[in-house]
Coordinates of N, CA, C and O in Angstrom, one line a residue:
M1 N 36.0 121.3 173.6 CA 36.8 120.0 173.2 C 35.9 119.2 172.4 O 36.5 118.4 171.4
K2 N 34.7 119.0 173.0 CA 33.7 117.9 172.2 C 33.4 118.3 170.9 O 33.4 117.7 169.8
R3 N 33.3 119.6 170.6 CA 33.1 120.4 169.2 C 34.1 120.3 168.5 O 34.0 119.9 167.2
K4 N 35.5 120.3 168.9 CA 36.5 120.1 168.0 C 36.8 118.6 167.6 O 37.0 118.3 166.5
C5 N 36.4 117.6 168.6 CA 36.4 116.2 168.3 C 35.5 115.9 167.0 O 35.6 115.2 166.0
L6 N 34.1 116.6 167.3 CA 33.0 116.2 166.3 C 33.4 116.7 165.0 O 33.4 116.2 163.9
L7 N 33.9 118.0 165.0 CA 34.4 118.6 163.6 C 35.5 117.8 163.1 O 35.6 117.4 161.7
T8 N 36.6 117.3 163.8 CA 37.6 116.5 163.2 C 37.2 115.0 162.6 O 37.4 114.8 161.4
F9 N 36.1 114.6 163.3 CA 35.5 113.4 162.8 C 34.8 113.5 161.5 O 34.8 113.0 160.7
L10 N 33.9 114.7 161.6 CA 33.2 114.8 160.3 C 33.9 115.2 159.1 O 33.7 114.8 158.0
L11 N 35.0 116.0 159.4 CA 35.9 116.2 158.3 C 36.5 115.0 157.8 O 36.7 114.9 156.7
A12 N 37.3 114.2 158.7 CA 37.7 113.0 158.1 C 36.7 112.1 157.4 O 37.0 111.5 156.5
F13 N 35.6 112.0 157.9 CA 34.5 111.1 157.4 C 34.2 111.6 155.9 O 34.0 110.8 154.9
G14 N 34.0 113.0 155.8 CA 33.9 113.7 154.5 C 34.9 113.3 153.6 O 34.6 113.1 152.5
L15 N 36.2 113.5 153.9 CA 37.3 113.2 153.2 C 37.2 111.7 152.7 O 37.5 111.6 151.6
I16 N 37.0 110.9 153.4 CA 37.1 109.5 153.2 C 36.0 109.2 152.1 O 36.1 108.4 151.2
G17 N 34.8 109.6 152.5 CA 33.6 109.3 151.7 C 33.8 109.9 150.2 O 33.2 109.4 149.4
C18 N 34.4 110.8 149.9 CA 34.7 111.4 148.5 C 35.7 111.0 147.7 O 36.0 111.1 146.6
Q19 N 36.6 109.9 148.6 CA 37.5 109.3 147.6 C 37.2 108.2 146.7 O 36.0 107.8 146.9
S20 N 38.0 107.9 145.8 CA 37.5 106.8 144.9 C 37.8 105.5 145.4 O 38.6 105.0 146.3
A21 N 37.1 104.6 145.0 CA 37.2 103.1 145.5 C 37.2 102.0 144.4 O 36.9 102.5 143.3
P22 N 37.7 100.8 144.6 CA 37.6 99.9 143.7 C 36.2 99.3 143.5 O 35.3 99.4 144.5
F23 N 35.9 98.6 142.5 CA 34.5 97.7 142.5 C 34.9 96.6 141.6 O 35.6 96.3 140.8
T24 N 34.3 95.6 142.3 CA 34.4 94.2 141.7 C 33.1 93.5 141.5 O 32.4 93.6 142.4
Y25 N 32.8 92.8 140.1 CA 31.6 92.3 139.8 C 32.0 90.9 139.4 O 32.6 90.7 138.1
N26 N 31.9 89.9 139.8 CA 32.2 88.6 139.6 C 31.1 87.6 140.1 O 31.5 86.6 140.9
P27 N 30.0 87.5 139.5 CA 29.0 86.6 139.9 C 29.2 85.1 139.5 O 28.5 84.2 140.5
E28 N 30.2 84.9 138.6 CA 30.3 83.4 138.4 C 31.5 82.8 139.4 O 31.7 81.8 139.3
G29 N 32.1 83.7 139.9 CA 33.2 83.2 141.1 C 34.6 82.9 140.0 O 35.4 81.9 140.3
L30 N 34.6 83.5 139.0 CA 35.9 83.1 138.3 C 37.2 83.6 138.9 O 37.4 84.4 139.7
G31 N 38.4 82.9 138.5 CA 39.6 83.4 138.9 C 40.0 84.8 138.5 O 39.6 85.3 137.5
Q32 N 40.8 85.3 139.5 CA 41.3 86.7 139.0 C 41.9 86.8 137.8 O 41.9 88.0 137.2
L33 N 42.8 85.8 137.0 CA 43.2 86.0 135.8 C 42.2 86.1 134.5 O 42.5 86.4 133.5
Q34 N 40.9 85.7 135.1 CA 39.8 85.5 134.0 C 39.0 86.8 134.0 O 38.2 87.1 133.0
L35 N 39.5 87.7 134.8 CA 38.5 88.9 134.9 C 39.0 90.2 134.1 O 40.2 90.1 134.0
S36 N 38.3 91.1 133.7 CA 38.9 92.2 133.0 C 39.2 93.2 134.1 O 38.4 93.4 135.1
R37 N 40.3 94.0 133.9 CA 40.6 95.1 134.9 C 40.6 96.5 134.0 O 41.2 96.4 133.0
I38 N 39.9 97.4 134.6 CA 39.5 98.6 134.0 C 40.2 99.8 135.1 O 39.6 99.8 136.1
W39 N 41.0 100.6 134.5 CA 41.7 101.5 135.3 C 41.4 102.9 134.5 O 41.1 103.0 133.5
V40 N 41.1 103.8 135.7 CA 41.0 105.4 135.1 C 42.3 106.2 135.3 O 42.0 107.3 135.2
D41 N 43.0 105.8 136.2 CA 44.2 106.6 136.5 C 44.7 107.1 135.2 O 45.3 106.4 134.1
Q42 N 45.0 108.4 135.1 CA 45.5 109.0 133.8 C 47.1 109.9 134.1 O 47.2 110.4 133.1
G43 N 47.3 109.6 135.1 CA 48.7 110.3 135.4 C 48.3 111.7 135.8 O 47.4 112.1 136.0
A44 N 49.6 112.3 135.9 CA 49.4 113.9 136.2 C 48.8 114.7 135.2 O 49.0 114.5 134.0
R45 N 48.1 115.4 135.7 CA 47.4 116.5 134.7 C 48.5 117.5 134.4 O 48.8 118.3 135.1
K46 N 48.2 117.8 133.0 CA 49.3 118.8 132.3 C 49.0 120.1 132.4 O 49.5 121.0 132.6
Y47 N 47.5 120.4 132.0 CA 46.7 121.6 131.6 C 45.6 121.4 132.4 O 45.1 120.6 132.6
A48 N 45.1 122.8 132.5 CA 43.8 123.1 133.1 C 42.5 122.4 132.3 O 41.7 122.1 132.8
S49 N 42.9 122.2 131.0 CA 41.7 121.6 130.1 C 41.9 120.2 130.2 O 41.1 119.4 129.6
D50 N 42.7 119.3 131.0 CA 42.9 118.1 130.9 C 41.6 117.4 131.8 O 41.5 117.8 133.0
Y51 N 41.0 116.4 131.0 CA 39.7 115.9 131.9 C 40.2 114.5 132.7 O 40.9 113.8 132.2
R52 N 39.6 114.4 133.8 CA 39.7 113.3 134.6 C 38.4 112.7 134.6 O 37.4 113.1 134.5
V53 N 38.6 111.3 134.8 CA 37.3 110.5 134.9 C 37.2 109.5 136.3 O 38.0 109.3 136.9
E54 N 36.1 109.9 136.7 CA 35.6 108.9 138.0 C 34.4 108.1 137.6 O 33.4 108.7 137.1
I55 N 34.2 106.8 137.7 CA 33.2 106.1 137.3 C 32.0 106.2 138.5 O 32.2 106.0 139.7
E56 N 31.0 106.5 138.0 CA 29.7 106.4 139.1 C 28.7 105.5 138.9 O 28.4 105.0 140.1
Y57 N 28.5 104.8 137.9 CA 27.4 103.9 137.8 C 27.9 102.8 136.7 O 28.5 103.2 135.8
I58 N 27.6 101.5 137.1 CA 27.6 100.4 136.2 C 26.5 99.7 136.1 O 25.8 99.3 137.0
W59 N 25.9 99.3 134.8 CA 24.8 98.5 134.4 C 25.3 97.4 133.6 O 26.2 97.3 132.7
N60 N 24.7 96.1 133.8 CA 25.1 95.1 132.9 C 24.2 94.9 131.8 O 23.3 95.8 131.5
E61 N 24.3 94.0 131.1 CA 23.6 93.8 129.7 C 22.0 94.0 130.0 O 21.2 94.2 129.0
Q62 N 21.6 93.2 131.0 CA 20.1 93.3 131.4 C 19.5 94.5 131.9 O 18.4 94.7 132.2
G63 N 20.5 95.5 132.0 CA 20.1 96.8 132.5 C 19.9 96.9 134.0 O 19.4 97.8 134.4
R64 N 20.5 96.0 134.8 CA 20.5 96.0 136.2 C 21.9 96.9 136.7 O 22.8 96.6 136.3
E65 N 21.3 97.6 137.6 CA 22.5 98.7 138.2 C 23.3 97.8 139.2 O 22.8 97.2 140.1
L66 N 24.6 97.8 138.9 CA 25.5 96.9 139.7 C 26.1 97.6 140.9 O 26.5 97.0 141.9
S67 N 26.4 99.1 140.6 CA 27.4 99.6 141.6 C 26.7 99.9 143.0 O 27.4 100.1 143.9
G68 N 25.4 100.1 143.1 CA 24.8 100.4 144.2 C 25.0 101.7 145.0 O 25.1 101.7 146.4
R69 N 25.5 102.7 144.2 CA 25.9 103.9 144.7 C 24.8 104.8 145.1 O 23.9 104.7 144.4
L70 N 24.9 105.6 146.1 CA 24.1 106.6 146.6 C 24.6 107.8 145.9 O 25.6 108.3 146.2
P71 N 23.7 108.7 145.1 CA 24.4 110.1 144.6 C 24.8 110.9 145.8 O 24.2 111.0 146.9
Y72 N 25.7 111.6 145.8 CA 26.3 112.5 146.6 C 26.9 111.9 147.9 O 27.4 112.7 148.6
V73 N 26.7 110.9 148.1 CA 27.3 110.2 149.3 C 28.3 109.1 149.1 O 29.2 109.2 149.8
S74 N 28.1 108.3 148.0 CA 29.1 107.1 147.9 C 30.1 107.6 147.2 O 30.1 108.4 146.6
A75 N 31.3 106.8 147.4 CA 32.3 107.2 146.7 C 32.1 106.7 145.2 O 31.6 105.7 145.0
K76 N 32.9 107.4 144.2 CA 33.1 107.0 143.0 C 34.2 105.8 142.8 O 35.0 105.8 143.7
Y77 N 34.3 105.3 141.6 CA 35.3 104.3 141.4 C 36.4 104.5 140.7 O 36.2 105.3 139.6
N78 N 37.6 104.1 141.2 CA 38.8 104.5 140.1 C 39.1 103.2 139.5 O 40.2 103.4 138.6
H79 N 38.8 102.1 139.9 CA 39.1 101.0 139.0 C 38.0 99.9 139.2 O 37.5 99.6 140.3
L80 N 37.9 99.1 138.0 CA 36.9 97.9 138.1 C 37.7 96.7 137.9 O 38.6 96.6 137.0
T81 N 36.9 95.6 138.3 CA 37.2 94.3 138.0 C 35.9 93.6 137.7 O 35.1 93.6 138.5
L82 N 35.8 93.2 136.3 CA 34.8 92.6 135.9 C 34.6 91.4 135.3 O 35.7 91.1 134.5
S83 N 33.6 90.6 135.3 CA 33.6 89.4 134.3 C 33.4 89.9 133.0 O 33.1 90.9 132.9
A84 N 33.9 89.0 132.0 CA 33.7 89.5 130.6 C 32.1 89.6 130.4 O 31.4 88.9 130.9
G85 N 31.9 90.5 129.6 CA 30.6 90.9 128.9 C 30.4 92.4 128.7 O 31.4 93.2 128.4
V86 N 29.3 92.8 128.2 CA 29.0 94.2 127.9 C 28.1 94.8 129.0 O 27.3 94.3 129.8
Y87 N 28.9 96.2 129.3 CA 28.5 97.0 130.3 C 28.4 98.4 130.0 O 29.0 99.0 129.2
R88 N 27.2 99.0 130.5 CA 27.1 100.5 130.3 C 27.8 101.1 131.6 O 27.5 100.9 132.6
I89 N 28.5 102.0 131.1 CA 29.3 102.9 132.3 C 29.1 104.3 132.4 O 29.1 104.9 131.2
Q90 N 28.6 104.8 133.4 CA 28.3 106.2 133.4 C 29.5 106.9 134.3 O 29.8 106.3 135.5
A91 N 30.2 108.0 133.8 CA 31.3 108.5 134.7 C 31.2 110.0 134.6 O 30.6 110.5 133.8
N92 N 31.9 110.6 135.4 CA 32.0 112.0 135.7 C 33.5 112.4 135.0 O 34.5 112.1 135.5
C93 N 33.3 113.2 133.8 CA 34.5 113.8 133.2 C 34.5 115.3 133.8 O 33.7 116.0 133.8
A94 N 35.7 115.8 134.3 CA 35.9 117.0 135.0 C 37.2 117.6 134.6 O 38.2 116.7 134.9
N95 N 37.3 118.9 134.5 CA 38.8 119.6 134.5 C 38.3 120.7 135.3 O 37.6 120.5 136.4
K96 N 39.2 121.7 135.3 CA 39.2 122.8 136.3 C 38.0 123.5 136.3 O 37.8 124.3 137.2
Q97 N 37.5 123.7 134.9 CA 36.5 124.7 134.7 C 35.0 124.0 134.4 O 34.1 124.3 134.6
H98 N 34.9 122.6 133.9 CA 33.8 122.1 133.5 C 33.8 120.7 134.2 O 34.7 119.9 134.3
S99 N 32.5 120.2 134.3 CA 32.2 118.9 135.0 C 31.0 118.4 134.3 O 29.9 119.1 134.2
G100 N 30.8 117.1 133.9 CA 29.6 116.4 133.5 C 29.7 114.9 133.5 O 30.7 114.4 133.6
S101 N 28.4 114.5 133.3 CA 28.4 112.8 133.2 C 28.3 112.6 131.8 O 27.6 113.1 131.1
V102 N 29.0 111.5 131.5 CA 29.0 111.0 130.1 C 28.8 109.4 130.4 O 29.1 108.7 131.3
E103 N 28.2 108.6 129.3 CA 27.9 107.4 129.3 C 28.7 106.5 128.1 O 28.9 107.2 126.8
G104 N 29.0 105.2 128.4 CA 29.5 104.4 127.3 C 29.1 103.1 127.4 O 29.0 102.8 128.6
I105 N 29.1 102.3 126.2 CA 28.8 100.9 126.3 C 29.9 100.2 125.8 O 30.3 100.6 124.6
F106 N 30.5 99.3 126.5 CA 31.8 98.8 126.3 C 31.8 97.2 126.5 O 31.1 96.6 127.2
N107 N 32.4 96.3 125.6 CA 32.3 95.0 125.7 C 33.8 94.7 126.4 O 34.8 95.1 125.6
F108 N 33.8 94.0 127.4 CA 35.1 93.5 128.0 C 35.4 92.1 127.8 O 34.6 91.4 128.1
S109 N 36.6 91.8 127.4 CA 36.9 90.4 127.2 C 37.5 90.1 128.4 O 38.3 90.6 129.3
S110 N 37.5 88.5 128.8 CA 38.2 87.9 129.8 C 39.7 88.1 129.8 O 40.2 87.9 128.8
G111 N 40.2 88.5 131.0 CA 41.6 88.7 131.4 C 42.2 89.7 130.7 O 43.7 89.9 130.7
H112 N 41.7 90.7 129.9 CA 42.3 91.9 129.4 C 42.2 93.1 130.4 O 41.7 93.2 131.4
H113 N 43.2 93.9 130.1 CA 43.5 95.1 131.0 C 43.0 96.5 130.0 O 43.4 96.4 128.9
Y114 N 42.5 97.3 130.7 CA 41.8 98.4 130.0 C 42.0 99.7 130.6 O 42.2 99.9 131.9
R115 N 42.2 100.9 129.9 CA 42.1 102.2 130.5 C 41.0 103.0 130.1 O 40.8 103.1 128.8
L116 N 40.0 103.4 130.9 CA 38.9 104.3 130.7 C 39.4 105.9 130.7 O 40.0 106.2 131.7
Y117 N 38.9 106.6 129.9 CA 39.5 108.1 129.8 C 38.4 108.8 128.9 O 37.6 108.3 128.3
C118 N 38.5 110.2 129.4 CA 37.7 111.3 128.6 C 38.4 111.9 127.7 O 39.5 112.1 127.9
E119 N 37.8 111.9 126.5 CA 38.6 112.4 125.4 C 37.7 113.8 124.9 O 36.5 113.7 124.6
L120 N 38.3 114.9 124.6 CA 37.8 116.1 124.3 C 37.2 116.1 122.7 O 38.1 115.6 122.0
K121 N 36.1 116.3 122.4 CA 35.8 116.2 121.1 C 35.8 117.5 120.5 O 35.1 118.5 121.0
K122 N 36.5 117.8 119.3 CA 36.3 119.1 118.5 C 35.3 118.7 117.4 O 35.6 118.3 116.4
D123 N 34.4 119.4 117.6 CA 33.3 119.3 116.5 C 32.6 120.4 115.9 O 31.5 120.4 115.1
R124 N 32.9 121.7 116.4 CA 32.2 122.8 115.8 C 33.2 123.6 115.4 O 34.6 123.8 115.8
H125 N 33.1 124.4 114.2 CA 34.0 125.1 113.4 C 33.6 126.5 113.6 O 32.4 126.9 113.3
T126 N 34.3 127.5 114.3 CA 34.1 129.1 114.4 C 35.2 129.8 113.7 O 36.4 129.5 114.2
L127 N 34.8 130.6 112.7 CA 35.7 131.2 112.0 C 37.1 130.3 111.5 O 38.2 130.8 111.7
G128 N 36.9 129.3 111.1 CA 37.9 128.4 110.5 C 38.6 127.6 111.7 O 39.4 126.8 111.4
F129 N 38.3 127.6 112.8 CA 39.0 127.0 113.9 C 38.0 125.8 114.5 O 36.8 126.0 114.7
A130 N 38.6 124.7 114.9 CA 37.8 123.6 115.4 C 37.6 123.9 116.9 O 38.6 124.3 117.7
V131 N 36.3 123.9 117.5 CA 36.2 124.1 118.9 C 35.4 122.9 119.6 O 34.6 122.3 118.9
S132 N 35.9 122.9 120.8 CA 35.3 121.6 121.5 C 34.2 122.2 122.0 O 34.1 123.0 123.0
T133 N 33.2 120.9 122.0 CA 31.8 121.3 122.6 C 31.5 120.2 123.7 O 30.7 120.5 124.5
H134 N 32.2 119.1 123.6 CA 31.8 118.0 124.5 C 33.1 116.8 124.8 O 33.8 117.0 124.0
V135 N 32.7 116.0 125.6 CA 34.0 115.0 126.0 C 33.3 113.6 125.7 O 32.0 113.5 125.9
A136 N 34.1 112.7 125.3 CA 33.3 111.4 125.2 C 34.0 110.4 125.9 O 35.1 110.7 126.3
L137 N 33.5 109.2 126.6 CA 34.1 108.0 127.3 C 34.7 107.3 126.4 O 34.0 106.8 125.4
K138 N 36.2 107.2 126.5 CA 36.7 106.2 125.6 C 37.3 105.2 126.3 O 37.5 105.3 127.6
L139 N 37.6 104.0 125.7 CA 38.3 102.8 126.3 C 39.5 102.4 125.5 O 39.5 102.2 124.4
E140 N 40.5 101.9 126.2 CA 41.8 101.3 125.5 C 42.4 100.1 126.0 O 42.3 100.4 127.2
M141 N 42.7 99.3 125.4 CA 43.1 98.1 125.8 C 44.8 98.2 126.1 O 45.5 98.9 125.4
T142 N 45.2 98.0 127.3 CA 46.6 98.3 127.7 C 47.2 97.0 127.9 O 46.7 95.8 128.1
E143 N 48.5 96.9 128.3 CA 49.4 95.8 128.7 C 49.1 95.4 130.1 O 48.9 96.4 131.0
P144 N 49.2 94.4 130.6 CA 48.9 93.9 132.0 C 50.1 94.5 132.9 O 51.1 94.6 132.3

């Protein structure tokens, strides 16, 4: 019975530890309406080649790592709330076959909403066909 309880606890802890979490960085103590909101939710995956994004690390303009994540242990982030500024974001882009970390540097304006996503790049040509070799981290402004 003890073994079953321990196994259940470890399984539940592991599932919780792997889920995505929100992240807030507001050192000036600004109001919620003045902060930028960044979402990574992309809706339902249509094809096996659709890439999903999970934010791993965030750095500010001074190069200070803000997320405080521990690799392989801490949850990744599914949305951010940040004060305006320039940030470097490292994210994991993955589909059913491939996974990898990509980075981007983005300037967030006060009070705007954004969507962060992975975009497949077609940059090689083989026998006249465009072939995808990598993904890039992209940002688009959305409606609140």
